[in-house]
Amino acid sequence: MRIYDETFTSRLMLGTARYPSPQILKDAIVASGAEIVTVSLRREAAGERAGQRFWDLIRDTGVKVLPNTAGCHSVREAVTTAEMAREVFGTRWIKLEVIGDADTLQPDLFGLVEATRILSNDGFQVLAYTTEDLVAADRLVEAGCRVLMPWGSPIGSARGLNNVYGLRAMRARFPELTLIVDAGMGVPSHASTAMELGYDGVLLSSAVALAGDPVRMARAFRLSVEAGRLGFTADPLQPRDFAEPSTPVLGQALLGDTVFA
């Protein structure tokens, strides 16, 4: 999986919020095989976790941190948070979120494009949390974004991929762009389906953190992502409207003088 000028073996990215304990978070990261984790600067600043202990834990896993602008509802708020994240984490990467609806947490696509343009011009490498809207995707690419992260369904909903057609159309529209399905997954089969559509990766958070056994669920998602990618690259059989025999019939079976047809 390529993120701007870096390449990663794992195609699974993991959120770090709402785990039962720091140790379970660490064990889940290891079990997932993820090489990238997302961190919300605003939530860290609000004291959701135990400060230095959390950063020590992340460093111990050896993963790369992708800061995000979770919780931002305006362009100014998102840009300011991104600038702070660059100073804190020492990275040009930013997972850009500009939320437009408080109930669905749907992105504000107009604000997202504007914030992407501002940050890209300032040297950021933007990973944009968006919908499967192709017009918005075109605008984001024009604004400098090279990694699109369309939602599967609303954040934390566990509904899986609500619009498979739209996600497939986005993959077809941007064959060379890095596309990562972000949000809404609940079970490993959801991730596998995303990978079978040809997506480059998936980002999970609540599906693992809020599972009864986060570590086991992290491993399950790891396997599902690998299986989905293998299935996609194996050139799978396409759906048909009619049956086709799986065993070819070369002739008629004979038993003595009796013909079985």
PDB file of C-alpha atoms in Angstrom, residues 29-174:
ATOM      1  CA  ILE A  29      -2.043  -3.190  17.062  1.00  0.00           C
ATOM      2  CA  VAL A  30       0.375  -6.101  17.080  1.00  0.00           C
ATOM      3  CA  ALA A  31      -2.358  -8.630  16.247  1.00  0.00           C
ATOM      4  CA  SER A  32      -3.650  -6.479  13.367  1.00  0.00           C
ATOM      5  CA  GLY A  33      -0.255  -6.223  11.715  1.00  0.00           C
ATOM      6  CA  ALA A  34      -1.024  -2.541  11.078  1.00  0.00           C
ATOM      7  CA  GLU A  35       1.918  -0.284  10.289  1.00  0.00           C
ATOM      8  CA  ILE A  36      -0.097   2.947  10.555  1.00  0.00           C
ATOM      9  CA  VAL A  37      -2.359   4.139  13.378  1.00  0.00           C
ATOM     10  CA  THR A  38      -4.477   7.265  13.525  1.00  0.00           C
ATOM     11  CA  VAL A  39      -4.410   9.655  16.464  1.00  0.00           C
ATOM     12  CA  SER A  40      -6.691  12.608  17.174  1.00  0.00           C
ATOM     13  CA  LEU A  41      -4.716  15.582  18.445  1.00  0.00           C
ATOM     14  CA  ARG A  42      -7.845  17.206  19.851  1.00  0.00           C
ATOM     15  CA  ARG A  43      -8.810  14.161  21.883  1.00  0.00           C
ATOM     16  CA  GLU A  44      -5.276  13.804  23.182  1.00  0.00           C
ATOM     17  CA  ALA A  45      -5.265  17.440  24.222  1.00  0.00           C
ATOM     18  CA  ALA A  46      -8.579  16.921  25.994  1.00  0.00           C
ATOM     19  CA  GLY A  47      -6.974  14.342  28.237  1.00  0.00           C
ATOM     20  CA  GLU A  48      -8.767  11.253  26.971  1.00  0.00           C
ATOM     21  CA  ARG A  49      -5.615   9.242  27.610  1.00  0.00           C
ATOM     22  CA  ALA A  50      -2.714   9.332  29.987  1.00  0.00           C
ATOM     23  CA  GLY A  51      -0.415  11.610  27.954  1.00  0.00           C
ATOM     24  CA  GLN A  52       3.187  10.412  27.904  1.00  0.00           C
ATOM     25  CA  ARG A  53       2.240   6.829  28.684  1.00  0.00           C
ATOM     26  CA  PHE A  54       0.160   6.699  25.518  1.00  0.00           C
ATOM     27  CA  TRP A  55       2.977   8.052  23.352  1.00  0.00           C
ATOM     28  CA  ASP A  56       5.443   5.614  24.860  1.00  0.00           C
ATOM     29  CA  LEU A  57       3.053   2.778  24.003  1.00  0.00           C
ATOM     30  CA  ILE A  58       2.722   3.908  20.381  1.00  0.00           C
ATOM     31  CA  ARG A  59       6.495   4.230  20.005  1.00  0.00           C
ATOM     32  CA  ASP A  60       6.982   0.738  21.418  1.00  0.00           C
ATOM     33  CA  THR A  61       4.859  -0.761  18.629  1.00  0.00           C
ATOM     34  CA  GLY A  62       7.028   0.846  15.951  1.00  0.00           C
ATOM     35  CA  VAL A  63       4.048   2.025  13.878  1.00  0.00           C
ATOM     36  CA  LYS A  64       3.749   5.290  11.959  1.00  0.00           C
ATOM     37  CA  VAL A  65       1.330   7.859  13.374  1.00  0.00           C
ATOM     38  CA  LEU A  66      -1.254   9.466  11.122  1.00  0.00           C
ATOM     39  CA  PRO A  67      -2.723  12.489  12.950  1.00  0.00           C
ATOM     40  CA  ASN A  68      -6.295  13.402  12.102  1.00  0.00           C
ATOM     41  CA  THR A  69      -8.633  16.348  12.492  1.00  0.00           C
ATOM     42  CA  ALA A  70     -11.480  14.351  14.050  1.00  0.00           C
ATOM     43  CA  GLY A  71     -14.126  16.537  15.631  1.00  0.00           C
ATOM     44  CA  CYS A  72     -13.494  19.559  13.415  1.00  0.00           C
ATOM     45  CA  HIS A  73     -16.616  21.175  11.927  1.00  0.00           C
ATOM     46  CA  SER A  74     -15.129  24.079   9.978  1.00  0.00           C
ATOM     47  CA  VAL A  75     -12.305  24.737   7.543  1.00  0.00           C
ATOM     48  CA  ARG A  76     -10.539  27.053   9.952  1.00  0.00           C
ATOM     49  CA  GLU A  77     -10.770  24.537  12.779  1.00  0.00           C
ATOM     50  CA  ALA A  78      -9.448  21.686  10.608  1.00  0.00           C
ATOM     51  CA  VAL A  79      -6.566  23.721   9.183  1.00  0.00           C
ATOM     52  CA  THR A  80      -5.514  24.977  12.630  1.00  0.00           C
ATOM     53  CA  THR A  81      -5.621  21.445  14.050  1.00  0.00           C
ATOM     54  CA  ALA A  82      -3.557  20.129  11.127  1.00  0.00           C
ATOM     55  CA  GLU A  83      -0.935  22.818  11.682  1.00  0.00           C
ATOM     56  CA  MET A  84      -0.722  21.912  15.363  1.00  0.00           C
ATOM     57  CA  ALA A  85      -0.460  18.211  14.502  1.00  0.00           C
ATOM     58  CA  ARG A  86       2.448  18.881  12.161  1.00  0.00           C
ATOM     59  CA  GLU A  87       4.339  20.548  15.000  1.00  0.00           C
ATOM     60  CA  VAL A  88       3.511  17.839  17.557  1.00  0.00           C
ATOM     61  CA  PHE A  89       4.127  14.770  15.380  1.00  0.00           C
ATOM     62  CA  GLY A  90       6.722  16.112  12.964  1.00  0.00           C
ATOM     63  CA  THR A  91       4.885  14.805   9.885  1.00  0.00           C
ATOM     64  CA  ARG A  92       3.364  16.311   6.763  1.00  0.00           C
ATOM     65  CA  TRP A  93       0.661  13.632   6.778  1.00  0.00           C
ATOM     66  CA  ILE A  94      -2.824  14.591   7.897  1.00  0.00           C
ATOM     67  CA  LYS A  95      -6.052  12.618   7.779  1.00  0.00           C
ATOM     68  CA  LEU A  96      -8.385  15.472   7.022  1.00  0.00           C
ATOM     69  CA  GLU A  97     -11.906  15.425   8.447  1.00  0.00           C
ATOM     70  CA  VAL A  98     -14.342  18.329   8.176  1.00  0.00           C
ATOM     71  CA  ILE A  99     -17.643  17.130   9.612  1.00  0.00           C
ATOM     72  CA  GLY A 100     -20.816  18.646   8.210  1.00  0.00           C
ATOM     73  CA  ASP A 101     -23.588  16.755  10.012  1.00  0.00           C
ATOM     74  CA  ALA A 102     -23.572  16.000  13.720  1.00  0.00           C
ATOM     75  CA  ASP A 103     -25.929  13.003  13.489  1.00  0.00           C
ATOM     76  CA  THR A 104     -24.352  11.053  10.627  1.00  0.00           C
ATOM     77  CA  LEU A 105     -20.849  12.572  10.929  1.00  0.00           C
ATOM     78  CA  GLN A 106     -20.982  12.969   7.152  1.00  0.00           C
ATOM     79  CA  PRO A 107     -18.146  15.061   5.750  1.00  0.00           C
ATOM     80  CA  ASP A 108     -18.751  18.638   4.645  1.00  0.00           C
ATOM     81  CA  LEU A 109     -17.514  18.128   1.090  1.00  0.00           C
ATOM     82  CA  PHE A 110     -17.361  21.844   0.288  1.00  0.00           C
ATOM     83  CA  GLY A 111     -15.294  22.575   3.365  1.00  0.00           C
ATOM     84  CA  LEU A 112     -13.179  19.467   2.794  1.00  0.00           C
ATOM     85  CA  VAL A 113     -12.132  20.617  -0.674  1.00  0.00           C
ATOM     86  CA  GLU A 114     -11.298  24.110   0.597  1.00  0.00           C
ATOM     87  CA  ALA A 115      -9.252  22.779   3.525  1.00  0.00           C
ATOM     88  CA  THR A 116      -7.455  20.317   1.235  1.00  0.00           C
ATOM     89  CA  ARG A 117      -6.403  23.130  -1.092  1.00  0.00           C
ATOM     90  CA  ILE A 118      -5.114  25.261   1.786  1.00  0.00           C
ATOM     91  CA  LEU A 119      -3.152  22.428   3.385  1.00  0.00           C
ATOM     92  CA  SER A 120      -1.777  21.031   0.112  1.00  0.00           C
ATOM     93  CA  ASN A 121      -0.475  24.487  -0.798  1.00  0.00           C
ATOM     94  CA  ASP A 122       1.194  24.578   2.623  1.00  0.00           C
ATOM     95  CA  GLY A 123       3.081  21.344   1.996  1.00  0.00           C
ATOM     96  CA  PHE A 124       0.766  18.850   3.730  1.00  0.00           C
ATOM     97  CA  GLN A 125       0.126  15.390   2.322  1.00  0.00           C
ATOM     98  CA  VAL A 126      -3.619  15.060   2.750  1.00  0.00           C
ATOM     99  CA  LEU A 127      -5.606  11.863   3.246  1.00  0.00           C
ATOM    100  CA  ALA A 128      -9.180  13.073   2.846  1.00  0.00           C
ATOM    101  CA  TYR A 129     -12.105  11.463   4.677  1.00  0.00           C
ATOM    102  CA  THR A 130     -14.884  11.812   2.138  1.00  0.00           C
ATOM    103  CA  THR A 131     -17.958  10.115   0.712  1.00  0.00           C
ATOM    104  CA  GLU A 132     -18.154   8.109  -2.516  1.00  0.00           C
ATOM    105  CA  ASP A 133     -19.251  11.244  -4.410  1.00  0.00           C
ATOM    106  CA  LEU A 134     -17.267  11.340  -7.673  1.00  0.00           C
ATOM    107  CA  VAL A 135     -17.623  15.091  -8.236  1.00  0.00           C
ATOM    108  CA  ALA A 136     -16.204  15.823  -4.788  1.00  0.00           C
ATOM    109  CA  ALA A 137     -13.434  13.299  -5.440  1.00  0.00           C
ATOM    110  CA  ASP A 138     -12.462  15.089  -8.639  1.00  0.00           C
ATOM    111  CA  ARG A 139     -12.315  18.390  -6.766  1.00  0.00           C
ATOM    112  CA  LEU A 140     -10.178  16.889  -4.009  1.00  0.00           C
ATOM    113  CA  VAL A 141      -7.689  15.548  -6.546  1.00  0.00           C
ATOM    114  CA  GLU A 142      -7.579  18.947  -8.258  1.00  0.00           C
ATOM    115  CA  ALA A 143      -6.890  20.494  -4.841  1.00  0.00           C
ATOM    116  CA  GLY A 144      -3.820  18.288  -4.383  1.00  0.00           C
ATOM    117  CA  CYS A 145      -5.090  15.210  -2.519  1.00  0.00           C
ATOM    118  CA  ARG A 146      -3.544  11.887  -3.560  1.00  0.00           C
ATOM    119  CA  VAL A 147      -5.199   9.580  -1.014  1.00  0.00           C
ATOM    120  CA  LEU A 148      -8.989   9.433  -0.813  1.00  0.00           C
ATOM    121  CA  MET A 149     -10.709   7.746   2.120  1.00  0.00           C
ATOM    122  CA  PRO A 150     -14.401   7.251   1.257  1.00  0.00           C
ATOM    123  CA  TRP A 151     -16.670   6.044   4.031  1.00  0.00           C
ATOM    124  CA  GLY A 152     -18.232   2.593   3.914  1.00  0.00           C
ATOM    125  CA  SER A 153     -21.083   3.890   6.068  1.00  0.00           C
ATOM    126  CA  PRO A 154     -21.367   6.398   8.952  1.00  0.00           C
ATOM    127  CA  ILE A 155     -18.610   6.310  11.572  1.00  0.00           C
ATOM    128  CA  GLY A 156     -19.250   3.691  14.246  1.00  0.00           C
ATOM    129  CA  SER A 157     -22.416   2.370  12.572  1.00  0.00           C
ATOM    130  CA  ALA A 158     -21.041  -1.144  11.848  1.00  0.00           C
ATOM    131  CA  ARG A 159     -23.255  -1.269   8.755  1.00  0.00           C
ATOM    132  CA  GLY A 160     -20.491  -2.186   6.346  1.00  0.00           C
ATOM    133  CA  LEU A 161     -20.507  -0.925   2.750  1.00  0.00           C
ATOM    134  CA  ASN A 162     -23.758   0.951   2.166  1.00  0.00           C
ATOM    135  CA  ASN A 163     -23.028   1.835  -1.458  1.00  0.00           C
ATOM    136  CA  VAL A 164     -20.990  -0.855  -3.174  1.00  0.00           C
ATOM    137  CA  TYR A 165     -21.894   0.561  -6.584  1.00  0.00           C
ATOM    138  CA  GLY A 166     -20.551   3.995  -5.624  1.00  0.00           C
ATOM    139  CA  LEU A 167     -17.334   2.562  -4.209  1.00  0.00           C
ATOM    140  CA  ARG A 168     -16.809   0.443  -7.314  1.00  0.00           C
ATOM    141  CA  ALA A 169     -17.368   3.503  -9.517  1.00  0.00           C
ATOM    142  CA  MET A 170     -14.792   5.478  -7.517  1.00  0.00           C
ATOM    143  CA  ARG A 171     -12.235   2.708  -7.925  1.00  0.00           C
ATOM    144  CA  ALA A 172     -12.844   2.682 -11.668  1.00  0.00           C
ATOM    145  CA  ARG A 173     -12.594   6.492 -11.903  1.00  0.00           C
ATOM    146  CA  PHE A 174      -9.243   6.663 -10.100  1.00  0.00           C
TER     147      PHE A 174
END
